[in-house]
PDB file of C-alpha atoms in Angstrom:
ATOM      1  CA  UNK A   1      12.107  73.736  20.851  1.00 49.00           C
ATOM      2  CA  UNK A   2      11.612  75.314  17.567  1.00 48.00           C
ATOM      3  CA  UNK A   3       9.581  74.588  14.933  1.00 41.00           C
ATOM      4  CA  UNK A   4      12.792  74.027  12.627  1.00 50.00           C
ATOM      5  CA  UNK A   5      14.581  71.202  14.770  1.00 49.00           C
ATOM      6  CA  UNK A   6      11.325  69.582  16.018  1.00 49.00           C
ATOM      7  CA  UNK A   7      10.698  68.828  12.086  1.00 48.00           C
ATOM      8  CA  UNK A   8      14.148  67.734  11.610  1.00 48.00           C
ATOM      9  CA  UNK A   9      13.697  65.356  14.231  1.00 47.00           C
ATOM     10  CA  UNK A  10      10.599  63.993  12.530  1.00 52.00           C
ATOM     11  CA  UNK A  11      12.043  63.688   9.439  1.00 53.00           C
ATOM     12  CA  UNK A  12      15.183  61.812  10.858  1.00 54.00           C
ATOM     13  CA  UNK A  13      12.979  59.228  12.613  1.00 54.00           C
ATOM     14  CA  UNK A  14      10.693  58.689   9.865  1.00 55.00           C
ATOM     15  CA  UNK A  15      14.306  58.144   7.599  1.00 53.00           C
ATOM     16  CA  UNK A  16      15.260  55.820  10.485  1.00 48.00           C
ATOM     17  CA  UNK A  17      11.998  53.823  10.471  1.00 56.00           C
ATOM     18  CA  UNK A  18      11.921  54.005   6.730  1.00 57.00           C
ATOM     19  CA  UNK A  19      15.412  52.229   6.699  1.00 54.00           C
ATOM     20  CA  UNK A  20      14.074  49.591   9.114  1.00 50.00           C
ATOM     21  CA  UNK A  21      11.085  48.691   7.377  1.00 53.00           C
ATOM     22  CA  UNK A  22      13.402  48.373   4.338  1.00 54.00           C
ATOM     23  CA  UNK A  23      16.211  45.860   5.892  1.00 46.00           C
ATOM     24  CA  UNK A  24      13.040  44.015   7.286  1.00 50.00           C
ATOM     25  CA  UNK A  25      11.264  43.501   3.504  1.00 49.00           C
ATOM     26  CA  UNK A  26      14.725  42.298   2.480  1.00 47.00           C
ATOM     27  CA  UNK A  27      14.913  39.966   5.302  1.00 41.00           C
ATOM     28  CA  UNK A  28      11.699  38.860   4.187  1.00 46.00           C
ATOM     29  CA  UNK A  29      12.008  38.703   0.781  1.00 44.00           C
ATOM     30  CA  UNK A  30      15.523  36.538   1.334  1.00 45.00           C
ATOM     31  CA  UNK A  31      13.727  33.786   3.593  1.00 41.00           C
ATOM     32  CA  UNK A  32      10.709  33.474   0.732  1.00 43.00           C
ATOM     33  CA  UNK A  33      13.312  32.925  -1.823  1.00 38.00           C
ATOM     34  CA  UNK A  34      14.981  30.685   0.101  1.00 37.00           C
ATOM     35  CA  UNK A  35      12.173  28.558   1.711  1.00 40.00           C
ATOM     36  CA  UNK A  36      10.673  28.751  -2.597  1.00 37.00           C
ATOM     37  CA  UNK A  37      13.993  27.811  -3.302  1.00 35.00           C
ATOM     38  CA  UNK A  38      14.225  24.566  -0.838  1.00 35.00           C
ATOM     39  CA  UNK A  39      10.421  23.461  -1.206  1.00 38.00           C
ATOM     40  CA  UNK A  40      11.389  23.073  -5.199  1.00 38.00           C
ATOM     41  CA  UNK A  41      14.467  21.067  -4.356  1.00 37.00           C
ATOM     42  CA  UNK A  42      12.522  18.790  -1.793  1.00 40.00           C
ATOM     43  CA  UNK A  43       9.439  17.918  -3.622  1.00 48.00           C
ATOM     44  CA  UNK A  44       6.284  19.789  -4.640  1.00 47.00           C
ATOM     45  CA  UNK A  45       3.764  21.201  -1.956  1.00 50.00           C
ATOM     46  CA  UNK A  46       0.676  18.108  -1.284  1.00 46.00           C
ATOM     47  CA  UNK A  47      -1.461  21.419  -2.069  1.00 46.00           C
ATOM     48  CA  UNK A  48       0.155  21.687  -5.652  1.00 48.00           C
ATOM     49  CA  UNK A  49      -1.113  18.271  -6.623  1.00 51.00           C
ATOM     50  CA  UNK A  50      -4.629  18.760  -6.378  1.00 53.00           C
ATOM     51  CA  UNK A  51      -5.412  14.730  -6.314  1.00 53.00           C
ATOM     52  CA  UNK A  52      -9.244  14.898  -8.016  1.00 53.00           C
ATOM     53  CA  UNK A  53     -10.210  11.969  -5.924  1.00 52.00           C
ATOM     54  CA  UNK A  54      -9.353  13.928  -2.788  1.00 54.00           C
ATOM     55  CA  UNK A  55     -10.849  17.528  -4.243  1.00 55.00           C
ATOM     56  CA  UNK A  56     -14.385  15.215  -5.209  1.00 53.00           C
ATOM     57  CA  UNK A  57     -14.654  13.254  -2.097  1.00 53.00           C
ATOM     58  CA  UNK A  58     -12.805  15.373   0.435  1.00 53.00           C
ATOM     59  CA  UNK A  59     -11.441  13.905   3.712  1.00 53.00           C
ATOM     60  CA  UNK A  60     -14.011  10.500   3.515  1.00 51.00           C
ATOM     61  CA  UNK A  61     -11.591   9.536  -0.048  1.00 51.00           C
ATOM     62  CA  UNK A  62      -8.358  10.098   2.423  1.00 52.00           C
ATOM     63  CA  UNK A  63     -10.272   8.283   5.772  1.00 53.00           C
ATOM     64  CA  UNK A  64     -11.093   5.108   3.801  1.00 54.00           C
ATOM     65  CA  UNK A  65      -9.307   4.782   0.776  1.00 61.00           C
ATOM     66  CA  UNK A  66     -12.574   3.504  -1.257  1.00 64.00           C
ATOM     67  CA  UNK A  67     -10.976   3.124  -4.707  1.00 65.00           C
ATOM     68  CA  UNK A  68      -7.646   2.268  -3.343  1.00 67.00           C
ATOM     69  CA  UNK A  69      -9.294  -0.897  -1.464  1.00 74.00           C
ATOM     70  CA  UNK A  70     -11.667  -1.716  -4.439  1.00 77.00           C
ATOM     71  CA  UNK A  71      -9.020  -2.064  -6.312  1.00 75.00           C
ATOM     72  CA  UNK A  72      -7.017  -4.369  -3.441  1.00 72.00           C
ATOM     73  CA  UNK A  73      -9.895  -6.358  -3.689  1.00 82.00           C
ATOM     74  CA  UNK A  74     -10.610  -6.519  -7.076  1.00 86.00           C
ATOM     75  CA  UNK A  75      -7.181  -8.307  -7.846  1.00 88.00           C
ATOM     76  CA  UNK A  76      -8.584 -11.749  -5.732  1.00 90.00           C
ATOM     77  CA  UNK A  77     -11.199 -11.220  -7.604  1.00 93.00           C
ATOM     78  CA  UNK A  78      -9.584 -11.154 -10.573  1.00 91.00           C
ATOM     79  CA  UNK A  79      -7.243 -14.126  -9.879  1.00 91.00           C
ATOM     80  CA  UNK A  80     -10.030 -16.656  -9.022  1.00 93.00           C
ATOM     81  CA  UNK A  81     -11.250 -16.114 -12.149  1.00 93.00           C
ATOM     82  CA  UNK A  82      -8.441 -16.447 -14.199  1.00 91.00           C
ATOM     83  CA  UNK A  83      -7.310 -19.991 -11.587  1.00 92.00           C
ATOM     84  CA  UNK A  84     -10.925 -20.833 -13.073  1.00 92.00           C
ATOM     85  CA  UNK A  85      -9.669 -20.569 -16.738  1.00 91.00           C
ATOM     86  CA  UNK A  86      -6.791 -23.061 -15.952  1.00 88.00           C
ATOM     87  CA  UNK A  87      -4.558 -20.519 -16.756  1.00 86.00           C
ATOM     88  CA  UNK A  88      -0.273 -21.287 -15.822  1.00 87.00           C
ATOM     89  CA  UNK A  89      -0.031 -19.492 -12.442  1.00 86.00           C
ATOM     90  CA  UNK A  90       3.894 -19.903 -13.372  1.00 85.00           C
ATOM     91  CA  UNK A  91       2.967 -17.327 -16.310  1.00 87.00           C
ATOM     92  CA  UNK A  92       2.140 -14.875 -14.399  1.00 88.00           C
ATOM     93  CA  UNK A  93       5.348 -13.918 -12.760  1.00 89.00           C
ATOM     94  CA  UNK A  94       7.089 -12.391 -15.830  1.00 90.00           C
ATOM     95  CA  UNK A  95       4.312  -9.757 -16.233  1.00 91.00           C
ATOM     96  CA  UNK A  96       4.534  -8.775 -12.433  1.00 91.00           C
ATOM     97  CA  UNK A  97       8.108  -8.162 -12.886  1.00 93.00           C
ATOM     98  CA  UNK A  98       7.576  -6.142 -16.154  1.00 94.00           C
ATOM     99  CA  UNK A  99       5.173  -4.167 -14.172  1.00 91.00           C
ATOM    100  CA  UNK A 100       7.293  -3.821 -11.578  1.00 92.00           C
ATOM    101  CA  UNK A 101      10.161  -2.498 -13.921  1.00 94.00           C
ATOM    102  CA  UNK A 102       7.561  -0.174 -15.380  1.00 92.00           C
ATOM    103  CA  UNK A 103       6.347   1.527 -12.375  1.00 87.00           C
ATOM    104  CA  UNK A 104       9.809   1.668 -10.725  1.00 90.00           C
ATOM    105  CA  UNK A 105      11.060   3.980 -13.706  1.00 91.00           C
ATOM    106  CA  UNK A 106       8.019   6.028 -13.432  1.00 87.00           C
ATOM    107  CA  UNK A 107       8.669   6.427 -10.054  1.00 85.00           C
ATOM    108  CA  UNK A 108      12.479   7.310 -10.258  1.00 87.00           C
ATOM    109  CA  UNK A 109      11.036   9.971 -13.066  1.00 86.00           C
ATOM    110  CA  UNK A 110       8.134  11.545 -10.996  1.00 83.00           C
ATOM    111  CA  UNK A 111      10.314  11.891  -8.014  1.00 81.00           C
ATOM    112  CA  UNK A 112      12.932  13.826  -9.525  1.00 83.00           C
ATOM    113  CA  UNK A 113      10.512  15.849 -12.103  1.00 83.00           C
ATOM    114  CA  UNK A 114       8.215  18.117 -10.229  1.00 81.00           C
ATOM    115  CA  UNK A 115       5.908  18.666 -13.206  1.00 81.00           C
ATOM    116  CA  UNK A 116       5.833  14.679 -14.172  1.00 78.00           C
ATOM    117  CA  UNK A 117       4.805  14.156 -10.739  1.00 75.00           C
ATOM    118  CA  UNK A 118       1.882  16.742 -10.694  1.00 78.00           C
ATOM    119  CA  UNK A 119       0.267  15.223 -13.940  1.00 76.00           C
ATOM    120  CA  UNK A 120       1.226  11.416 -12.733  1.00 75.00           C
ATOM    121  CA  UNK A 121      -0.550  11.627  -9.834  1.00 73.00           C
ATOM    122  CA  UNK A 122      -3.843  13.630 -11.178  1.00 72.00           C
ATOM    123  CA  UNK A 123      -4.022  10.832 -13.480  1.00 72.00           C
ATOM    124  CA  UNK A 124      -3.810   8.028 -10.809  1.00 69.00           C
ATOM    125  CA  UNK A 125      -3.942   9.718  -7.215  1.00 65.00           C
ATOM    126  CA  UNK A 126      -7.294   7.957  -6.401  1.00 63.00           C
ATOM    127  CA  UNK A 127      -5.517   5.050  -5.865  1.00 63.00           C
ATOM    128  CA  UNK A 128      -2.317   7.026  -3.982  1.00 68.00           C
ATOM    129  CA  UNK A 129      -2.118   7.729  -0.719  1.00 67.00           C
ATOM    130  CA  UNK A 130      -1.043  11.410   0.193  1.00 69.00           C
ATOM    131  CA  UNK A 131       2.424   9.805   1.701  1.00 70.00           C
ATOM    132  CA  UNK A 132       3.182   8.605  -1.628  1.00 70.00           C
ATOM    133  CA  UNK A 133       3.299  11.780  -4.187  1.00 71.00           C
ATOM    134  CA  UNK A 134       7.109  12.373  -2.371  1.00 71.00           C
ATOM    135  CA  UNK A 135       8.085   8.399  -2.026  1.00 75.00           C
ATOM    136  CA  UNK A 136       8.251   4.914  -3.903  1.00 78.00           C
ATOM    137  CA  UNK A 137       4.145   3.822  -5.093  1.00 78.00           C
ATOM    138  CA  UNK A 138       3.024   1.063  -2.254  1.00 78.00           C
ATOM    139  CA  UNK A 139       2.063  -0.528  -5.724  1.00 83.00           C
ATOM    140  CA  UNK A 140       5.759  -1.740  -5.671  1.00 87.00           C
ATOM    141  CA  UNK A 141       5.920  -3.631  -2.477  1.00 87.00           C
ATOM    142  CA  UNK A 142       2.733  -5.137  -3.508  1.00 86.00           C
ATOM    143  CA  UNK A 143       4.546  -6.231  -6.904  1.00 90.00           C
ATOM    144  CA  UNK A 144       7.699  -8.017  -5.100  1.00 92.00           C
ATOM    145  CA  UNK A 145       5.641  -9.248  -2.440  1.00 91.00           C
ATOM    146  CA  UNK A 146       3.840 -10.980  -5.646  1.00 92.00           C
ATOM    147  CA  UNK A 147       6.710 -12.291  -7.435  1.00 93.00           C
ATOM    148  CA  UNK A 148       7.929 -13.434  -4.673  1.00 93.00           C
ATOM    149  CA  UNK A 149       5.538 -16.215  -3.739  1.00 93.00           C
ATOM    150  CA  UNK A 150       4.653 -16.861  -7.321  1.00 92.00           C
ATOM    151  CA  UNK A 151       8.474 -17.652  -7.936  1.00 91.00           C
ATOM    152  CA  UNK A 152       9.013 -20.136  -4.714  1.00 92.00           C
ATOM    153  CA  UNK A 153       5.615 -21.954  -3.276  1.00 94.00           C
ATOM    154  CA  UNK A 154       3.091 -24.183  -4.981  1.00 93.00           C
ATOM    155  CA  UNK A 155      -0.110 -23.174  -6.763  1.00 93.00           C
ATOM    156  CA  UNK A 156      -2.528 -23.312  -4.304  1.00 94.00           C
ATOM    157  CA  UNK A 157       0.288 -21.990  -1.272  1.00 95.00           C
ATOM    158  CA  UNK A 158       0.338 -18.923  -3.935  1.00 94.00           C
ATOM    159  CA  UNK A 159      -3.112 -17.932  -4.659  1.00 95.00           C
ATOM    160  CA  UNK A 160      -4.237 -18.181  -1.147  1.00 95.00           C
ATOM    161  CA  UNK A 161      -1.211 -15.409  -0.034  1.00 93.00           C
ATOM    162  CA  UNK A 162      -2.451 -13.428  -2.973  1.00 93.00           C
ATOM    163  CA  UNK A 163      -6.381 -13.778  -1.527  1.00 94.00           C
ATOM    164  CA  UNK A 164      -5.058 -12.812   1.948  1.00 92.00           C
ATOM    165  CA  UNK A 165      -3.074  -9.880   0.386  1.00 89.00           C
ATOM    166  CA  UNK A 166      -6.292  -8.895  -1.302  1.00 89.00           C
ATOM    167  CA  UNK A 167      -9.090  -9.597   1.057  1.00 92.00           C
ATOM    168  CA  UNK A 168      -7.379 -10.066   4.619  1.00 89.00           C
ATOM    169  CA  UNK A 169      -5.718  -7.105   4.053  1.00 86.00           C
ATOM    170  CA  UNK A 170      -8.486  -4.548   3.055  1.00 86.00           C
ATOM    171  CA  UNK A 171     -10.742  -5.711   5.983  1.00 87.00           C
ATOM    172  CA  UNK A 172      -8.041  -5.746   8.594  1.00 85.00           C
ATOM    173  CA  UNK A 173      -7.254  -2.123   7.573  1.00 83.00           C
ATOM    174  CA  UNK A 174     -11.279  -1.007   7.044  1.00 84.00           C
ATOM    175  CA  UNK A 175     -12.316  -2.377  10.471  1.00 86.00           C
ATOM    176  CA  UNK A 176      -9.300  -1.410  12.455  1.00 84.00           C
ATOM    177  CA  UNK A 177     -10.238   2.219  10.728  1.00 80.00           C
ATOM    178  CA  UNK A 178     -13.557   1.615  12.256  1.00 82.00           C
ATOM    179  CA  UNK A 179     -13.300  -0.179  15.435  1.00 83.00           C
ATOM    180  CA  UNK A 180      -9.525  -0.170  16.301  1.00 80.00           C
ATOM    181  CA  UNK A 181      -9.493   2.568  19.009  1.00 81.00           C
ATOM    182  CA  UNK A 182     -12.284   0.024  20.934  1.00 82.00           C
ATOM    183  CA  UNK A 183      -8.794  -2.831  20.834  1.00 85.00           C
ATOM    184  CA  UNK A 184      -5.314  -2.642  22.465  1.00 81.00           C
ATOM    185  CA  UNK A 185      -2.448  -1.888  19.601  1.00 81.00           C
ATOM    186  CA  UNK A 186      -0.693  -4.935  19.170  1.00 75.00           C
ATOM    187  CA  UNK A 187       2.146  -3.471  16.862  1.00 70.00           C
ATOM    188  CA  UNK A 188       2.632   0.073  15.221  1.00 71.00           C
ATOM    189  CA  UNK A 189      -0.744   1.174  13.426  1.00 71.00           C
ATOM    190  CA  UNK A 190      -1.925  -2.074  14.094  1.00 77.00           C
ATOM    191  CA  UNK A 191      -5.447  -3.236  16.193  1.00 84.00           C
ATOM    192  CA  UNK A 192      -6.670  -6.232  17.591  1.00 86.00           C
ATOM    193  CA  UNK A 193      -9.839  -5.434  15.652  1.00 88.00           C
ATOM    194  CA  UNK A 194      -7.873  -5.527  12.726  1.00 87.00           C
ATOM    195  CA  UNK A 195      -6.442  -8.501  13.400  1.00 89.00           C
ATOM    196  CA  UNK A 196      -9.615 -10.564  14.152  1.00 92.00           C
ATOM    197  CA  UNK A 197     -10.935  -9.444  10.916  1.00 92.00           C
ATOM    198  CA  UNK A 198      -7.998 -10.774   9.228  1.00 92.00           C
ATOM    199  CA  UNK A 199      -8.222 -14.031  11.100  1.00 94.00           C
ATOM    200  CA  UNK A 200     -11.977 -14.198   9.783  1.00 95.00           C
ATOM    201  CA  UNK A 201     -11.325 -13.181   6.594  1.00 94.00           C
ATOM    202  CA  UNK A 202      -8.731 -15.878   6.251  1.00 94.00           C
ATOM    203  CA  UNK A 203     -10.490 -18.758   8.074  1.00 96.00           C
ATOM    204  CA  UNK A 204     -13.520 -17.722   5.202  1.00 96.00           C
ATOM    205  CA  UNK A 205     -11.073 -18.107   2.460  1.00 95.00           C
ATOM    206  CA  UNK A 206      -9.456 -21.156   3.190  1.00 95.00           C
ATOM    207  CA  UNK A 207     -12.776 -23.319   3.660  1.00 95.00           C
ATOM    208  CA  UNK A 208     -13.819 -21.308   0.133  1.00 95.00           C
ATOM    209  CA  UNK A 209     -11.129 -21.798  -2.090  1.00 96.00           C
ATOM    210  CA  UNK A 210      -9.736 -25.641  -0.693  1.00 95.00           C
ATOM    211  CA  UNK A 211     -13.246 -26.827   0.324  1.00 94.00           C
ATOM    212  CA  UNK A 212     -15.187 -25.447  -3.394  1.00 95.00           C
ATOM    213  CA  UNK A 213     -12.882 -24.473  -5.917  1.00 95.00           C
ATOM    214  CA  UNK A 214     -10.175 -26.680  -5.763  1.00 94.00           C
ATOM    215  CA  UNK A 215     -12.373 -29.866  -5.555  1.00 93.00           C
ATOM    216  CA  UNK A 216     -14.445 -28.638  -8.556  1.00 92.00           C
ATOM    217  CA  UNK A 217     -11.741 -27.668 -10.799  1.00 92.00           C
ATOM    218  CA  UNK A 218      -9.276 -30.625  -9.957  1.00 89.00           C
ATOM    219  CA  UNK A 219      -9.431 -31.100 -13.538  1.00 89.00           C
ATOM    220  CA  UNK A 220      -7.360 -28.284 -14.596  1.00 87.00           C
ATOM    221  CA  UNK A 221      -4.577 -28.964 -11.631  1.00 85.00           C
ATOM    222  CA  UNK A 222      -2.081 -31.197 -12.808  1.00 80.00           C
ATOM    223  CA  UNK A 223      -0.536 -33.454 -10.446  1.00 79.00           C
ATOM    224  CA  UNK A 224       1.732 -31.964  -7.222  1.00 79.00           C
ATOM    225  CA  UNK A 225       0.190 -28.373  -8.097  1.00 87.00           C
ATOM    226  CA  UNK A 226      -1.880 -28.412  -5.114  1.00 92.00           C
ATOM    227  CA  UNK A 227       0.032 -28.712  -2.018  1.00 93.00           C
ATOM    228  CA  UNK A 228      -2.556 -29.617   0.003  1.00 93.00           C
ATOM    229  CA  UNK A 229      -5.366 -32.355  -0.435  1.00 90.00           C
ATOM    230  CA  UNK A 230      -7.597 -34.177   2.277  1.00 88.00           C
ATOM    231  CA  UNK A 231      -5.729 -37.653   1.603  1.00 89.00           C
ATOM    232  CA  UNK A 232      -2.300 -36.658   1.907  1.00 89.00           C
ATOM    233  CA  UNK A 233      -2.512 -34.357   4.696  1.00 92.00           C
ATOM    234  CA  UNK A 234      -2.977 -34.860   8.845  1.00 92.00           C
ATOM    235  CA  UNK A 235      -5.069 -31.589   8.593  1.00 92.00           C
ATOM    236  CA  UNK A 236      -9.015 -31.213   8.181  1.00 94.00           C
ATOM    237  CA  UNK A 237     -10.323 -28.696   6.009  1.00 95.00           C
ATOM    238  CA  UNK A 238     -11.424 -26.921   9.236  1.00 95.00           C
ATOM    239  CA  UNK A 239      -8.364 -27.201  10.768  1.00 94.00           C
ATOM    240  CA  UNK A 240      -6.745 -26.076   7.491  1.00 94.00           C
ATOM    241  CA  UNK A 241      -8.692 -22.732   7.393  1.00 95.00           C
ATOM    242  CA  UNK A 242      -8.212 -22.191  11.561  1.00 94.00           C
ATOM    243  CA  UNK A 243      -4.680 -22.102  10.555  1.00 93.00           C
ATOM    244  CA  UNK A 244      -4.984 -20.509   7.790  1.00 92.00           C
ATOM    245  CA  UNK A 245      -7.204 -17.470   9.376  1.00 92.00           C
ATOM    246  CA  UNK A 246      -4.568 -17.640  11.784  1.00 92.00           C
ATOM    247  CA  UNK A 247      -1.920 -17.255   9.135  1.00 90.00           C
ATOM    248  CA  UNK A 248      -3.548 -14.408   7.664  1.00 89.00           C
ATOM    249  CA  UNK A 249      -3.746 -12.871  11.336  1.00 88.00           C
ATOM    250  CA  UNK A 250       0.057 -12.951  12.008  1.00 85.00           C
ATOM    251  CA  UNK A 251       1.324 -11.811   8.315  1.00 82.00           C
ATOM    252  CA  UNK A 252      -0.913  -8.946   9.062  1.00 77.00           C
ATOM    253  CA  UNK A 253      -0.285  -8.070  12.297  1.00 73.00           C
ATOM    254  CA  UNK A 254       3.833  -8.071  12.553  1.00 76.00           C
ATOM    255  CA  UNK A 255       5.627  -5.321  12.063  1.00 70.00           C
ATOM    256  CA  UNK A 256       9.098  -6.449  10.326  1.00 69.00           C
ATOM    257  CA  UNK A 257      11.367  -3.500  10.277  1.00 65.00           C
ATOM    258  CA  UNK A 258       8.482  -0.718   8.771  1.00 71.00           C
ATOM    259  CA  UNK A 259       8.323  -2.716   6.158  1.00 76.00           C
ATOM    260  CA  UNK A 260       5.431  -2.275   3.641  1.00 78.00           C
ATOM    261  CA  UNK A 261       2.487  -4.896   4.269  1.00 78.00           C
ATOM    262  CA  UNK A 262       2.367  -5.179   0.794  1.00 82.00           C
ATOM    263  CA  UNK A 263       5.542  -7.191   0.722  1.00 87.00           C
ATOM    264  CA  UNK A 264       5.256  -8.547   4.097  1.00 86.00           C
ATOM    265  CA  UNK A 265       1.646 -10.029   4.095  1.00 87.00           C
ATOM    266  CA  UNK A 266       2.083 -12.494   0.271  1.00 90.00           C
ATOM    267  CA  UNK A 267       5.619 -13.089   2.052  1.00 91.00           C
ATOM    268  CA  UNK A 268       5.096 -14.247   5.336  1.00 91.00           C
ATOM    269  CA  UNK A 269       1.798 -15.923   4.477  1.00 92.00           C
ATOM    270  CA  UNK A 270       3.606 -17.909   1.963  1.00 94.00           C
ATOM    271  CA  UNK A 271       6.299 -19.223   4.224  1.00 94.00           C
ATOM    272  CA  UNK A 272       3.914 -19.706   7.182  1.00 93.00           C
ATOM    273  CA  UNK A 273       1.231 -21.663   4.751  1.00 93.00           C
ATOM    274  CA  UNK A 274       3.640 -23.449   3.216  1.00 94.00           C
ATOM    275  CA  UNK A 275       5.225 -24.501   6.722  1.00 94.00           C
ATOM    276  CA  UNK A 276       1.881 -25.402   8.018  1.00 92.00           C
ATOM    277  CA  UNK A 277       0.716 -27.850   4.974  1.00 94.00           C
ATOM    278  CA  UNK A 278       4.178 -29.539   4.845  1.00 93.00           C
ATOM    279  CA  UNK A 279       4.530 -30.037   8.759  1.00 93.00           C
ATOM    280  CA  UNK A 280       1.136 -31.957   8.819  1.00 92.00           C
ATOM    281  CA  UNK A 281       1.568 -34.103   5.541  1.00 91.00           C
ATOM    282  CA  UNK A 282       1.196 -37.822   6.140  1.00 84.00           C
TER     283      UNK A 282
END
């Protein structure tokens, strides 16, 4: 072969290869566009957020949640302060819904404005979880759950689904974190460790709030505010805060249609305490 035809050869596969790496670039260069292109239409990349909490305290801020469940806790807190202060319970429901109305907005802004979204949750992603930068704020469930037991159920029926909410809630989900894998599951994402520490946290907060504060701030309870009181129910105190550890166990623990606990756990406790307290009146 001569030298002539054994260069054109080389130069025709290096034009064939050349094409090839071409048509391959393009091919490339198409599916970036188009996966750019349907990431921007989705939502913005988790990675894009860059959630300070998260970049400070790395994976123990996404494990445990710390300010998220200070903050859980921080509303009982709160309440049993102001239910000191003799403030209208009843007054509290229109600000719930305002807030609700508030943060629903936001949310139908951020989640259809990239860029609102980015700076909304650097401003309050310690309290997010990563689930929520591309859905509804759990803040919301925990809102209706809210209004809806302080529209429907007495006083005390009211504030003790909010202290379950608060308090039953945060240690069912920090020890089933903990010490769930050493319990069966007994619903989805749910422990029997969990559970118990519901049931405990509950039991505590009934004997607290009916057996100290109740009695020593009768004064600011007007009559029929309190649903239940040791001379017009069937029920002991102790029996009271069995049941109600055991109400705090079973708002927590079922699973209603993936609904948020947020809703489920002020709305089943409700009904359930409610039920209980009426059933055993004399």
């Amino acid at each position: 072969m001569s030298l002539s035809t054994s260069a054109k050869i080389n130069n025709e596969t290096n034009a064939v290869n050349s094409r090839k790496t071409e048509l391959r670039n393009n091919i490339d260069d198409n599916r970036d566009v188009t996966d750019k292109s349907t990431d921007d239409d989705i939502h913005l990349p988790v990675t894009e957020i860059h959630l300070k909490s998260h970049e400070w305290f790395g994976d123990f801020i996404t494990k445990h949640e710390i300010p998220r469940k200070v903050f859980h806790s921080s509303i009982g807190f709160i309440t049993l302060y102001l239910y000191t202060t003799g403030i209208n319970y009843k007054n509290v429901r229109k600000p719930l819904i305002i807030a609700f109305v508030n943060i629903f907005i936001l949310d139908l802004i951020r989640l259809r404005w990239p860029f609102f979204n980015k700076m909304y949750c650097r401003c309050v992603g310690a309290l997010m979880r990563k689930k929520e930068i591309h859905t509804y704020n759990g803040v919301l469930w925990y809102l209706l759950g809210l209004i809806f037991s302080f529209s429907f159920f007495s006083k005390d029926v009211t504030l003790v689904s909010l202290f379950l909410l608060s308090w039953s809630d945060t240690a069912a989900s920090t020890i089933g974190r903990r010490y769930g894998y050493l319990t069966p599951k007994i619903a989805r994402n749910k422990s029997l460790a969990g559970s118990l520490a519901a049931f405990a946290v509950g039991f505590a907060t009934c004997l607290m709030f009916y057996g100290y504060f109740v009695p020593k701030y009768a004064y600011l309870d007007s009559p029929g505010k309190i649903m239940w009181s040791a001379e017009t129910s069937r029920l002991s105190l102790i029996n009271l805060s069995w049941l109600g550890g055991l109400v705090a166990a079973l708002s927590e623990g079922i699973d209603i249609f993936n609904w948020d606990d947020n809703f489920t756990i002020p709305v089943l406790s409700s009904i359930f305490l409610h039920c209980v307290i009426y059933i055993f009146q004399k």
